Amino acid sequence: MPTPITMPKLGESIVEGTVARWIKTEGDAVQEYEPILEVDSDKVVAEVPSPAAGTLLRILAREGQSVPTGSVIGWVGAPGEAVPGDETGEPAGAKPPAPAQAVRAGRDRELGFISPVVARMAAEYNLDLRLVKGSGEGGRITKKDVQAYLDAQKTNGGPQPWELPADGDLFRPRELDSAAPKPPEPPTLDDPAQDRLLPLDPMRRAIAEHMAMSMRTAPHVTTVMEADLTRVTEHRRANLEVFARDGAHLTYTAYVVAAVAAGLKAFPLVNSSWSDAGILLHRRMHIGLAVSLEEQGLVVPVIRDADGLSLLGIARAVNDLAARARTRRLRADEASGGTFTITNHGVGGSLFATPVINQPQCGILGVGAIQKRVVVIDDMLAVRPMVYLSFTFDHRVVDGYTADGFLRTVVKALEGW
Amino acid sequence: MPEMTLIEAVRQALDEELARDERVLVIGEDVGRRGGVFRATQGLLEKYGEERVIDSPLAEASIVGVGVGAALYGMRPVCEIQFADFIHMAFNQVVNEAARMCYRSNGEWTLPMVIRAPYGGGIGGGIYHSQSVEAFYAHVPGLKVVIPSNPKDAKGLLKAAIRDPNPVMFFEPKKGYRLIRGEVPEGDYSVPIGPAHVSREGTDLSVFAYGMMHHYALQAAAQAGAEGISVEVVDLRTLLPVDRQSILASVRKTGKALIVHEDNLTGGYGAEVAAILAEEAFGDLDAPVMRLCAPDVPGIPFSHAMQEWVMPNPQKILGAIRRLARF
């Protein structure tokens, strides 16, 4: 029996993946767990290990093709072994496997740990567990999750029958398999010679959905202050080499992260999320950094427990996360779970901005370009390296009083470095 | 209903049974003139006389041996082992004689006797005054093993034990003797040997415990409840015969099980509960069965800090509840 290679689920809420590159080609011998292809989700590129030892018999999804998670994208087996589907001449790729395959208790490559009761309920109710959202440790599907799913099905009148009058084929229509919306009709191009339709890659689509959702969700207000970076600049100049000896490139971003941590400590309400039940205060400070991938979009890797790191620790984390974000080598969980975000729009020369909140966080701090400007100090003109800090906050959670207090603390931390 | 301590409930049960049935007698070290080291038999000598409240020599094998003989002669002896730690000397009498008499005589002779022993740690008693010995006896067919966790059950179960036609090991959580208070029904009543008791209903996970650990489990469950975790607590009460139905029914509901005992882990009673769940409720489990027990050290240490480290307590139980709820 050949073993199917399926599109892995690279993160929560990720419903499809794109084949970035096949490392092996049909006919190659592979070891179990040997990387066999690379897939691309909206945030990261990940290697997919071979599910079994043998020969890569068939590649079903070509490079660049996007398929729902869980779809069979290839087969591994003994050399010359027949591959299911070949004899029926079905079109290759992008076909989800039949739902409700019997899931056995134990470790499941795709779903994590399946407890005996979950396996039994799935069999009893003929459930496709891939449709059940897990809330247990590491996203494990718990008995309660299955029960909640069954209850929801009951109130929704149950799942659609597999066979709809329109298709009559014994497999589940793709749109029933996940909540993925129907692909919209492409716009008509008035003048195909002049206009061109750029297809959406997963990252563009994710950014679009997230940004629109955030603007719909939270009333955004932006407040701007400026900070004199004289002391930071001096400190950085004095310590660049010391840090380099410790293997870290000391960036201005590291100082901003440290200052934000100080601000969050002074105004814990800013380190929070809105929920209808109440404001969810986060004790831990996981600070995300928006890293531009230029025209390809952007990623927000997260520095966990930033308040517990020294400047050296922050600098290392910034270096590491930014470098791997740019080469798209982040692990899926490194780009999620943030409680606050910093965006460095100044790298492109922008002075101040109105950043969009990274939901479900309360705020995002935009850091502008550092410029030498003439400022008035003690009624004298002075030339100082200045930066505008734009803080956008969710006005449901905090008011201007708290927001300005937070921002003032950040400014003070930087000016008093 | 009057409120009393666990030790008072034990004393009342003995007193009432001595009054009710003249075949009942009490024998043990210091049970007469001293009234028992924990005062479980205080006042009984004065009330019922030297022939029915007997101070024994410091010889546990003979306490149980005399009990076996007396029971065969139609008496209903209640043997007190001063600390469960000392019962090992009587192991032969309990296992080879008491447990097997009914079976050996093809049901012709029964052996109506109770062996009471205070057990458990956390009282600064060190190695010789802190042991939990229930697992040894829960392994022996022919015995019943009972451990009450509160005054009402202590009185009712002890009465049922005295009235039982065959030997009952009755282990009392001594740390709870004066710590655990509760209401006790007035008048004569008994609590049947066998059934466990669901002392707190819940839906997220089941905690199985007995004796002092049941008392702690209830405290931990209350705290967990305040954190939004719905814990069902089952007081096993009788370890042998084990109440499979109650254990299975609870886990069929919650899908998760935590077993707590202060006896050490390996070969402890929790292993039996875990095995029952694995064999008969596998398809209902939503998490690995979890045990919280004392570590496998040779004895309960005397040092306070080390004793705390060894003994389960409400905080440790709460930690385990949180871990299991999160799974």
XYZ file of C-alpha atoms in Angstrom:
744
model
C 0.000 0.000 0.000
C 1.567 3.338 -0.948
C 1.477 6.131 1.651
C -0.075 9.467 0.756
C 1.815 12.725 1.201
C -0.649 15.329 2.387
C -0.518 19.104 2.538
C 0.334 19.826 6.181
C -1.483 22.349 8.303
C 1.201 24.953 8.984
C -0.712 26.884 11.592
C -4.008 27.500 13.192
C -6.606 28.933 10.816
C -4.456 28.120 7.803
C -6.638 26.257 5.337
C -4.393 25.904 2.332
C -0.785 25.658 1.375
C 1.231 26.118 -1.779
C 3.817 23.701 -3.093
C 6.942 25.819 -3.212
C 9.425 23.248 -4.480
C 9.714 19.511 -4.790
C 13.078 18.493 -3.355
C 12.644 14.980 -4.706
C 11.396 13.994 -8.101
C 9.284 11.028 -9.091
C 11.285 7.834 -8.845
C 13.690 9.136 -6.181
C 14.309 6.934 -3.169
C 13.344 8.617 0.115
C 13.870 7.841 3.779
C 11.135 8.308 6.332
C 11.238 11.886 7.662
C 13.594 12.951 4.869
C 12.542 16.356 3.516
C 10.619 15.701 0.337
C 9.172 19.078 -0.594
C 8.802 22.642 0.594
C 5.429 24.207 1.110
C 4.523 27.823 1.497
C 1.770 29.047 3.756
C 0.916 32.708 4.042
C 3.746 33.238 6.498
C 6.419 30.627 6.277
C 8.123 28.112 4.073
C 8.364 24.682 5.653
C 9.923 21.414 4.654
C 7.611 18.430 4.564
C 9.158 15.161 5.697
C 8.400 11.970 3.852
C 5.699 9.992 5.667
C 7.389 6.682 4.857
C 10.518 5.138 3.426
C 10.373 4.055 -0.211
C 10.182 5.705 -3.583
C 8.437 8.926 -4.481
C 5.895 7.343 -6.828
C 3.802 10.255 -7.903
C 3.674 14.012 -7.594
C 0.097 15.242 -7.745
C 0.425 18.931 -6.964
C 2.870 20.836 -9.118
C 5.101 23.610 -7.852
C 3.151 26.817 -7.315
C -0.159 25.031 -6.937
C -2.269 25.848 -3.861
C -4.316 23.072 -2.320
C -6.367 22.758 0.860
C -4.557 21.365 3.864
C -5.036 17.629 4.118
C -5.151 17.149 0.347
C -3.072 14.345 -1.073
C -0.206 15.907 -3.010
C 1.843 12.821 -3.729
C 2.465 9.171 -2.973
C 5.380 7.250 -1.509
C 5.619 3.467 -1.820
C 7.547 0.514 -3.167
C 9.100 1.019 -6.616
C 6.565 0.335 -9.345
C 3.651 0.123 -6.959
C 0.293 1.273 -8.297
C -1.022 4.539 -6.935
C -4.711 4.891 -6.018
C -6.539 7.070 -8.502
C -4.277 6.193 -11.433
C -6.594 3.565 -12.789
C -9.654 5.807 -12.718
C -7.806 8.534 -14.520
C -8.933 11.183 -12.095
C -7.324 14.556 -12.484
C -4.177 14.873 -10.463
C -3.856 17.051 -7.455
C -6.028 19.268 -5.320
C -8.422 16.492 -4.456
C -9.171 16.202 -0.784
C -9.138 12.649 0.489
C -12.467 11.116 1.392
C -13.652 12.538 4.672
C -14.169 10.620 7.847
C -11.402 8.133 7.289
C -11.217 6.028 10.395
C -8.908 7.879 12.746
C -7.129 5.746 15.287
C -6.277 6.803 18.790
C -2.679 7.883 19.203
C -0.375 10.338 17.500
C -1.720 11.581 14.238
C 0.719 13.248 11.868
C -1.754 15.940 10.972
C -4.104 16.292 13.898
C -1.787 15.739 16.830
C -2.749 13.405 19.646
C -6.092 11.692 19.165
C -7.492 10.430 22.437
C -9.410 7.158 22.516
C -12.708 8.896 23.144
C -12.178 11.321 20.276
C -11.356 8.438 17.925
C -14.450 6.600 19.062
C -16.743 9.588 18.653
C -15.303 10.344 15.221
C -16.068 6.792 14.131
C -19.489 6.800 15.746
C -20.627 10.021 14.102
C -18.614 9.553 10.915
C -16.785 12.794 11.520
C -13.977 14.330 9.577
C -11.790 15.462 12.458
C -10.001 17.957 10.245
C -13.113 20.100 10.508
C -13.011 20.171 14.298
C -11.059 22.972 15.899
C -8.804 21.737 18.690
C -8.569 23.619 21.967
C -6.395 21.214 23.955
C -2.692 21.255 24.611
C -0.842 22.026 21.396
C -4.136 22.327 19.531
C -5.165 18.762 20.334
C -8.831 17.996 19.634
C -10.517 17.266 22.956
C -13.712 15.389 23.705
C -15.340 18.744 24.393
C -14.287 20.078 21.007
C -15.926 17.126 19.286
C -19.030 17.552 21.421
C -19.179 21.261 20.623
C -18.759 20.497 16.929
C -21.550 17.921 17.038
C -23.807 20.337 18.881
C -23.091 23.044 16.327
C -23.838 20.607 13.513
C -27.145 19.801 15.126
C -28.159 23.440 15.273
C -26.953 24.006 11.715
C -29.110 21.142 10.546
C -26.130 18.851 10.042
C -23.605 18.680 7.275
C -24.644 18.822 3.664
C -24.966 15.445 2.046
C -21.876 14.536 0.103
C -23.708 14.072 -3.089
C -25.270 17.256 -4.231
C -27.630 16.980 -7.165
C -25.232 19.044 -9.214
C -22.126 16.894 -8.987
C -23.358 13.398 -8.217
C -19.821 12.210 -7.665
C -18.932 10.370 -4.506
C -16.682 12.941 -3.086
C -17.246 15.934 -1.003
C -17.313 19.248 -2.809
C -14.273 21.230 -1.850
C -16.165 24.216 -0.503
C -17.852 22.048 2.095
C -14.533 20.826 3.338
C -13.408 24.042 4.880
C -14.910 27.383 5.476
C -12.986 28.663 2.481
C -15.161 31.113 0.548
C -15.955 30.497 -3.075
C -13.374 32.081 -5.326
C -14.896 35.340 -6.548
C -15.496 35.953 -10.205
C -12.416 37.589 -11.706
C -13.024 41.206 -12.681
C -13.446 41.836 -16.367
C -10.559 43.689 -17.854
C -11.693 46.586 -19.959
C -8.554 46.585 -21.958
C -6.490 43.428 -21.592
C -3.664 45.163 -23.361
C -3.388 47.772 -20.619
C -4.527 46.010 -17.436
C -3.276 42.835 -15.913
C -4.714 40.677 -13.116
C -2.138 39.697 -10.479
C -3.222 36.451 -8.853
C -3.287 36.592 -5.037
C -0.644 34.577 -3.303
C -1.528 33.226 0.160
C 0.401 35.978 1.927
C -1.301 38.794 0.018
C -4.664 37.270 0.731
C -3.902 36.845 4.438
C -2.653 40.408 4.792
C -5.696 41.730 2.960
C -8.115 39.812 5.119
C -6.348 40.746 8.315
C -6.052 44.449 7.559
C -9.666 44.788 6.465
C -10.833 42.808 9.476
C -8.802 44.979 11.838
C -10.171 48.238 10.446
C -13.699 46.840 10.635
C -13.189 45.590 14.163
C -11.397 48.242 16.168
C -11.860 52.017 16.211
C -8.308 53.127 15.414
C -6.881 56.302 16.890
C -3.275 57.384 16.344
C -1.284 59.623 18.614
C 2.187 60.898 17.738
C 5.109 62.019 19.916
C 8.709 62.630 19.095
C 11.743 61.352 20.927
C 15.254 62.713 21.123
C 17.565 59.787 20.452
C 20.812 61.510 21.439
C 21.527 59.171 24.308
C 20.424 56.098 22.427
C 22.658 57.059 19.519
C 25.615 57.583 21.834
C 24.986 54.374 23.688
C 24.687 52.484 20.450
C 27.875 53.935 19.042
C 29.745 53.083 22.236
C 28.431 49.528 22.335
C 28.244 48.442 18.716
C 31.551 46.634 18.896
C 30.950 45.169 22.324
C 27.720 43.657 21.076
C 29.350 42.525 17.858
C 31.863 40.581 19.945
C 28.883 38.820 21.499
C 27.557 38.051 18.058
C 24.789 40.619 17.985
C 24.209 43.537 15.686
C 22.837 46.320 17.858
C 19.979 48.007 16.025
C 17.804 50.946 17.032
C 14.907 48.511 16.996
C 16.341 46.756 20.056
C 16.131 50.023 22.008
C 12.557 50.582 20.881
C 11.571 47.056 21.962
C 13.108 47.667 25.399
C 11.360 51.044 25.683
C 8.022 49.513 24.660
C 8.432 46.824 27.305
C 8.957 49.592 29.879
C 5.838 51.361 28.597
C 3.746 48.195 28.762
C 4.954 47.566 32.275
C 3.860 51.046 33.334
C 0.535 50.790 31.446
C -0.464 47.109 31.516
C -3.821 47.944 29.946
C -2.043 48.520 26.641
C -0.827 44.899 26.695
C -4.290 43.510 26.217
C -7.019 42.412 23.837
C -10.623 43.409 23.535
C -13.260 40.735 23.954
C -16.971 41.146 24.430
C -16.699 39.432 27.792
C -14.071 41.883 28.970
C -10.602 43.192 28.350
C -8.120 40.363 28.335
C -4.977 41.571 30.105
C -1.801 39.718 29.135
C 0.754 39.305 31.856
C 3.418 38.202 29.414
C 4.798 40.612 26.862
C 5.234 39.076 23.448
C 6.263 41.888 21.148
C 5.866 41.435 17.419
C 8.088 43.144 14.864
C 6.731 43.842 11.424
C 9.392 42.731 8.962
C 8.983 43.817 5.377
C 9.486 41.283 2.629
C 9.392 44.146 0.164
C 6.852 43.611 -2.556
C 6.052 40.132 -1.333
C 4.378 41.474 1.791
C 5.334 41.401 5.426
C 5.619 39.062 8.390
C 5.417 39.771 12.101
C 7.747 37.490 14.072
C 7.283 37.707 17.820
C 9.861 38.232 20.583
C 8.484 36.234 23.485
C 8.693 37.625 27.001
C 10.512 40.690 25.749
C 10.363 42.235 29.209
C 12.640 39.498 30.519
C 15.433 40.125 27.994
C 18.501 42.329 28.304
C 19.367 44.689 25.473
C 21.752 42.018 24.230
C 19.018 39.400 24.382
C 16.627 41.649 22.503
C 19.245 42.501 19.890
C 19.933 38.826 19.289
C 16.235 38.029 19.025
C 15.673 40.909 16.608
C 18.624 39.829 14.425
C 17.572 36.218 14.385
C 13.849 36.701 13.797
C 14.304 39.392 11.167
C 16.879 37.360 9.256
C 14.744 34.263 9.237
C 11.604 36.218 8.436
C 13.296 37.660 5.352
C 14.386 34.231 4.184
C 10.965 32.889 5.189
C 12.445 30.332 7.541
C 10.270 31.154 10.545
C 8.410 28.386 12.279
C 4.688 28.907 12.086
C 4.375 29.547 15.820
C 7.072 32.218 15.766
C 4.800 34.532 13.823
C 1.829 34.313 16.153
C 0.867 34.940 19.740
C 2.095 38.542 19.973
C 0.515 40.921 22.468
C 1.841 44.158 20.960
C 3.439 45.087 17.647
C 6.145 47.472 16.508
C 6.377 48.551 12.880
C 9.461 50.243 11.555
C 7.969 52.266 8.759
C 10.883 54.683 9.029
C 13.153 52.377 7.049
C 11.500 53.651 3.888
C 11.864 57.276 4.949
C 8.381 57.665 6.387
C 8.258 60.170 9.233
C 5.024 59.269 10.854
C 2.189 56.950 9.957
C -1.127 55.564 11.104
C -0.387 51.837 11.395
C -3.198 49.300 11.427
C -3.579 47.240 14.600
C -2.462 43.637 14.433
C -5.615 41.980 15.798
C -6.495 41.079 18.482
C -3.896 43.331 20.115
C -4.649 46.704 21.670
C -1.965 48.732 20.008
C 0.815 49.086 17.479
C 3.746 51.472 17.582
C 5.074 52.967 14.366
C 8.687 54.119 14.397
C 9.573 56.776 11.849
C 12.873 57.636 10.228
C 15.543 59.054 12.531
C 16.451 62.519 11.307
C 18.680 65.234 12.610
C 16.400 68.136 13.285
C 16.693 71.518 14.891
C 14.979 71.480 18.254
C 14.651 74.089 20.947
C 16.277 73.137 24.251
C 16.439 75.675 27.075
C 15.538 78.421 24.566
C 18.496 77.508 22.392
C 18.606 75.856 19.048
C 20.150 72.403 19.024
C 20.615 69.726 16.400
C 19.395 66.382 17.643
C 18.612 62.950 16.158
C 14.833 62.927 16.390
C 12.236 60.279 15.684
C 8.454 60.406 15.509
C 6.656 57.594 17.315
C 3.117 56.950 16.081
C 1.019 54.897 18.425
C -2.252 53.514 17.082
C -4.560 52.117 19.735
C -7.903 50.376 19.989
C -10.135 53.076 21.436
C -12.484 50.427 22.817
C -9.769 49.336 25.216
C -7.949 52.508 26.168
C -8.550 56.225 25.975
C -6.176 58.998 25.046
C -5.110 59.402 28.658
C -3.676 55.897 28.886
C -2.408 55.878 25.321
C -0.485 59.123 25.774
C 0.805 57.970 29.140
C 2.138 54.821 27.541
C 3.716 56.677 24.653
C 5.257 59.244 27.009
C 6.844 56.394 28.995
C 8.321 54.961 25.807
C 9.704 58.390 24.875
C 11.160 58.877 28.355
C 12.783 55.452 28.274
C 14.480 56.313 24.979
C 15.483 59.848 25.923
C 16.811 58.778 29.296
C 18.770 55.767 28.030
C -27.315 16.883 63.149
C -24.461 17.205 65.626
C -21.064 18.158 64.244
C -18.036 16.253 65.421
C -14.499 15.262 64.535
C -13.587 12.060 62.753
C -12.109 10.533 65.907
C -15.275 11.310 67.870
C -17.314 9.541 65.225
C -15.079 6.475 65.542
C -15.483 6.499 69.314
C -19.255 6.843 69.034
C -19.484 3.923 66.644
C -17.451 1.724 69.006
C -19.470 2.862 71.985
C -22.823 2.238 70.315
C -21.801 -1.151 68.948
C -20.419 -2.259 72.322
C -23.759 -1.252 73.835
C -25.839 -2.833 71.081
C -24.173 -6.229 70.857
C -22.473 -7.871 73.806
C -20.365 -10.040 71.470
C -18.444 -6.935 70.411
C -15.104 -6.440 72.151
C -12.173 -4.074 71.676
C -8.557 -5.209 71.940
C -5.312 -3.351 71.368
C -2.356 -1.542 72.830
C -3.409 1.130 75.356
C -7.067 0.939 74.366
C -8.234 0.404 77.952
C -6.817 2.468 80.759
C -5.242 5.011 78.467
C -8.261 5.236 76.180
C -6.141 4.734 73.061
C -3.208 6.925 71.987
C -5.603 8.922 69.843
C -8.437 8.651 72.429
C -10.556 6.523 70.110
C -11.550 4.282 72.988
C -11.677 6.850 75.770
C -14.240 5.997 78.428
C -15.036 2.569 77.020
C -13.148 0.617 79.703
C -15.122 2.332 82.445
C -18.368 1.651 80.627
C -17.902 -1.919 79.434
C -15.251 -3.400 81.714
C -11.930 -5.202 81.294
C -13.414 -8.241 79.615
C -14.677 -6.270 76.651
C -12.069 -3.509 76.409
C -8.771 -5.347 76.585
C -5.298 -3.857 76.933
C -3.021 -6.123 74.946
C 0.732 -6.647 75.112
C 2.867 -4.882 72.487
C 2.451 -7.769 70.074
C 0.433 -7.078 66.954
C 0.469 -10.693 65.741
C -1.186 -11.716 68.963
C -3.741 -8.893 68.844
C -4.955 -10.119 65.465
C -4.435 -13.777 66.376
C -6.564 -13.374 69.497
C -9.115 -11.594 67.357
C -9.208 -14.486 64.882
C -9.734 -16.958 67.713
C -12.385 -14.851 69.406
C -14.266 -14.387 66.137
C -14.250 -18.136 65.557
C -15.758 -18.523 69.000
C -18.627 -16.226 68.080
C -17.323 -12.911 69.364
C -17.083 -9.750 67.235
C -13.626 -8.392 68.029
C -12.440 -4.951 66.989
C -8.643 -5.123 66.986
C -6.797 -1.835 67.145
C -3.323 -1.588 65.679
C -1.930 1.544 67.288
C -0.287 2.747 64.076
C -0.718 1.072 60.698
C 3.092 0.980 60.583
C 3.016 -1.789 63.203
C 0.563 -4.010 61.311
C 3.326 -5.729 59.348
C 3.976 -7.945 62.389
C 0.410 -9.228 62.048
C 0.551 -9.729 58.294
C 0.595 -13.519 58.614
C -2.467 -13.584 60.878
C -4.383 -11.227 58.579
C -3.501 -12.826 55.260
C -3.057 -16.494 56.083
C -5.761 -16.833 58.747
C -8.332 -14.072 58.773
C -8.659 -13.522 55.041
C -8.925 -17.207 54.154
C -11.047 -18.661 56.904
C -14.381 -18.450 55.125
C -12.901 -19.759 51.875
C -10.872 -22.491 53.578
C -13.936 -23.782 55.413
C -16.075 -23.622 52.293
C -18.227 -20.926 53.885
C -18.888 -22.893 57.045
C -16.975 -20.541 59.335
C -17.101 -16.830 58.922
C -14.770 -14.492 60.716
C -16.551 -11.349 61.928
C -13.696 -9.106 62.947
C -12.496 -5.581 62.321
C -8.886 -4.455 62.323
C -8.679 -0.714 62.895
C -5.477 1.131 62.191
C -4.672 4.847 61.944
C -2.585 5.417 58.825
C -0.981 8.211 56.856
C 1.591 10.961 57.068
C 1.788 14.685 57.401
C 1.752 14.587 61.186
C 5.496 14.738 61.776
C 5.515 11.091 62.733
C 8.519 10.022 60.692
C 9.110 6.593 59.268
C 7.408 4.468 61.951
C 4.237 6.489 62.448
C 3.225 7.701 58.993
C 2.784 4.756 56.673
C -0.037 3.988 54.304
C -0.546 0.224 54.097
C -3.813 -0.111 52.183
C -2.235 -1.440 48.993
C -0.889 -4.547 50.757
C -4.350 -5.563 51.923
C -6.316 -4.426 48.871
C -4.395 -7.201 47.113
C -5.818 -9.943 49.325
C -9.105 -11.609 48.331
C -11.118 -12.429 51.429
C -10.524 -9.062 53.042
C -12.515 -5.890 52.836
C -10.567 -2.650 52.945
C -12.355 0.482 54.061
C -11.009 4.028 54.457
C -13.414 6.762 55.582
C -12.789 10.400 54.752
C -15.271 12.130 57.043
C -17.042 11.645 60.403
C -20.365 10.518 58.972
C -18.782 7.779 56.875
C -16.344 6.861 59.654
C -19.177 6.096 62.029
C -21.462 4.460 59.482
C -18.755 2.376 57.836
C -17.268 1.255 61.150
C -20.701 0.042 62.267
C -21.140 -1.785 58.960
C -17.662 -3.286 59.406
C -18.429 -4.537 62.905
C -21.672 -6.094 61.658
C -19.990 -7.666 58.629
C -19.616 -11.445 58.878
C -16.040 -11.384 57.563
C -12.813 -9.504 58.265
C -12.664 -5.815 57.481
C -9.495 -3.747 57.459
C -10.535 -0.309 58.660
C -7.868 2.324 58.024
C -8.414 5.744 59.549
C -6.657 8.875 58.238
C -5.031 9.998 61.454
C -4.078 13.447 60.218
C -7.791 14.017 59.794
C -8.762 12.699 63.209
C -9.243 16.171 64.629
C -8.820 18.203 61.441
C -11.844 16.847 59.621
C -15.151 17.824 61.169
C -18.606 17.137 59.846
C -22.193 16.444 60.652
C -23.148 12.984 61.796
C -26.755 11.741 61.700
C -28.353 11.054 65.043
C -29.388 7.570 65.952
C -28.278 4.246 64.612
C -27.254 4.112 60.949
C -24.648 2.426 58.859
C -22.952 3.182 55.547
C -22.713 0.143 53.276
C -19.269 -1.255 52.529
C -18.655 -1.230 48.784
C -20.127 1.838 47.123
C -17.952 4.851 46.391
C -19.465 8.270 46.817
C -19.474 11.163 44.350
C -18.797 13.968 46.785
C -18.660 16.707 44.181
C -20.203 16.632 40.744
C -18.259 17.961 37.778
C -17.829 17.618 34.053
C -14.214 18.371 33.105
C -12.312 15.660 34.946
C -12.653 13.107 37.732
C -10.495 12.947 40.839
C -10.456 9.651 42.720
C -9.224 9.741 46.287
C -9.866 8.421 49.773
C -9.068 9.322 53.352
C -7.091 12.491 53.919
C -6.421 12.909 50.215
C -10.135 13.035 49.545
C -10.398 15.910 51.992
C -7.586 17.688 50.135
C -9.074 16.828 46.744
C -12.292 18.592 47.687
C -10.339 21.702 48.636
C -8.398 21.628 45.381
C -11.598 21.028 43.395
C -13.250 24.038 45.002
C -10.292 26.202 44.006
C -10.302 24.735 40.503
C -14.014 25.483 40.310
C -13.255 29.128 41.022
C -10.877 28.993 38.052
C -13.570 27.561 35.806
C -12.516 23.913 35.903
C -15.420 21.638 36.765
C -13.991 18.785 38.826
C -15.862 15.687 39.871
C -14.538 14.202 43.100
C -15.157 10.561 43.904
C -14.516 9.319 47.440
C -13.646 5.664 46.959
C -14.371 4.818 50.641
C -14.077 1.055 50.064
C -10.936 -0.092 48.259
C -11.841 -3.774 48.380
C -14.273 -4.690 46.930
C -13.688 -1.883 44.453
C -16.693 0.014 43.125
C -15.970 -0.327 39.405
C -19.310 1.036 38.352
C -18.853 4.383 40.078
C -15.315 4.761 38.761
C -16.353 3.943 35.207
C -19.508 6.058 35.297
C -17.563 9.121 36.356
C -14.895 8.769 33.673
C -17.470 7.974 30.994
C -18.845 11.404 31.805
C -15.644 13.424 32.138
C -13.136 11.530 29.981
C -10.235 12.383 32.291
C -9.071 10.799 35.534
C -6.681 11.839 38.276
C -6.032 9.428 41.134
C -4.582 10.769 44.352
C -3.155 8.821 47.257
C -0.497 9.490 49.835
C 0.850 5.960 49.582
C 3.802 5.833 47.228
C 3.261 5.500 43.506
C 4.552 2.137 42.377
C 2.130 -0.689 43.007
C -0.146 1.688 44.893
C -3.910 1.502 44.837
C -4.032 4.092 42.056
C -2.511 1.534 39.716
C -5.621 -0.610 40.167
C -7.968 2.265 39.390
C -5.848 3.186 36.369
C -5.924 -0.406 35.159
C -9.696 -0.595 35.502
C -10.016 2.548 33.413
C -7.570 1.311 30.811
C -9.356 -2.015 30.499
C -12.953 -0.973 30.680
C -13.116 2.683 29.749
C -10.406 2.980 27.099
C -12.829 4.307 24.532
C -13.989 6.986 26.948
C -10.603 8.432 27.812
C -9.742 11.875 26.540
C -6.408 12.064 28.326
C -3.854 9.718 29.861
C -4.892 8.565 33.319
C -2.864 10.574 35.800
C -1.693 9.645 39.300
C -0.575 12.009 42.016
C 1.019 9.996 44.831
C 3.915 10.179 47.198
C 7.207 9.463 45.446
C 8.811 6.048 45.839
C 10.883 6.789 48.928
C 11.282 4.173 51.668
C 9.449 6.161 54.306
C 7.819 9.459 55.193
C 10.711 11.676 56.333
C 10.688 13.272 59.761
C 12.058 16.636 58.598
C 9.145 18.980 58.068
C 10.394 20.300 54.734
C 11.072 16.810 53.418
C 7.736 15.567 54.649
C 6.026 18.401 52.770
C 7.940 17.435 49.666
C 6.779 13.848 49.892
C 3.144 14.360 50.832
C 0.498 15.348 48.298
C -1.404 18.436 49.411
C -4.210 20.627 48.009
C -1.744 22.788 46.106
C -0.116 19.812 44.390
C -3.521 18.352 43.603
C -4.643 21.660 42.131
C -1.525 21.707 39.966
C -2.321 18.246 38.666
C -5.946 19.233 38.049
C -4.825 22.230 36.030
C -2.429 20.134 33.955
C -5.067 17.532 33.249
C -7.733 20.126 32.442
C -5.371 21.813 30.017
C -4.523 18.624 28.138
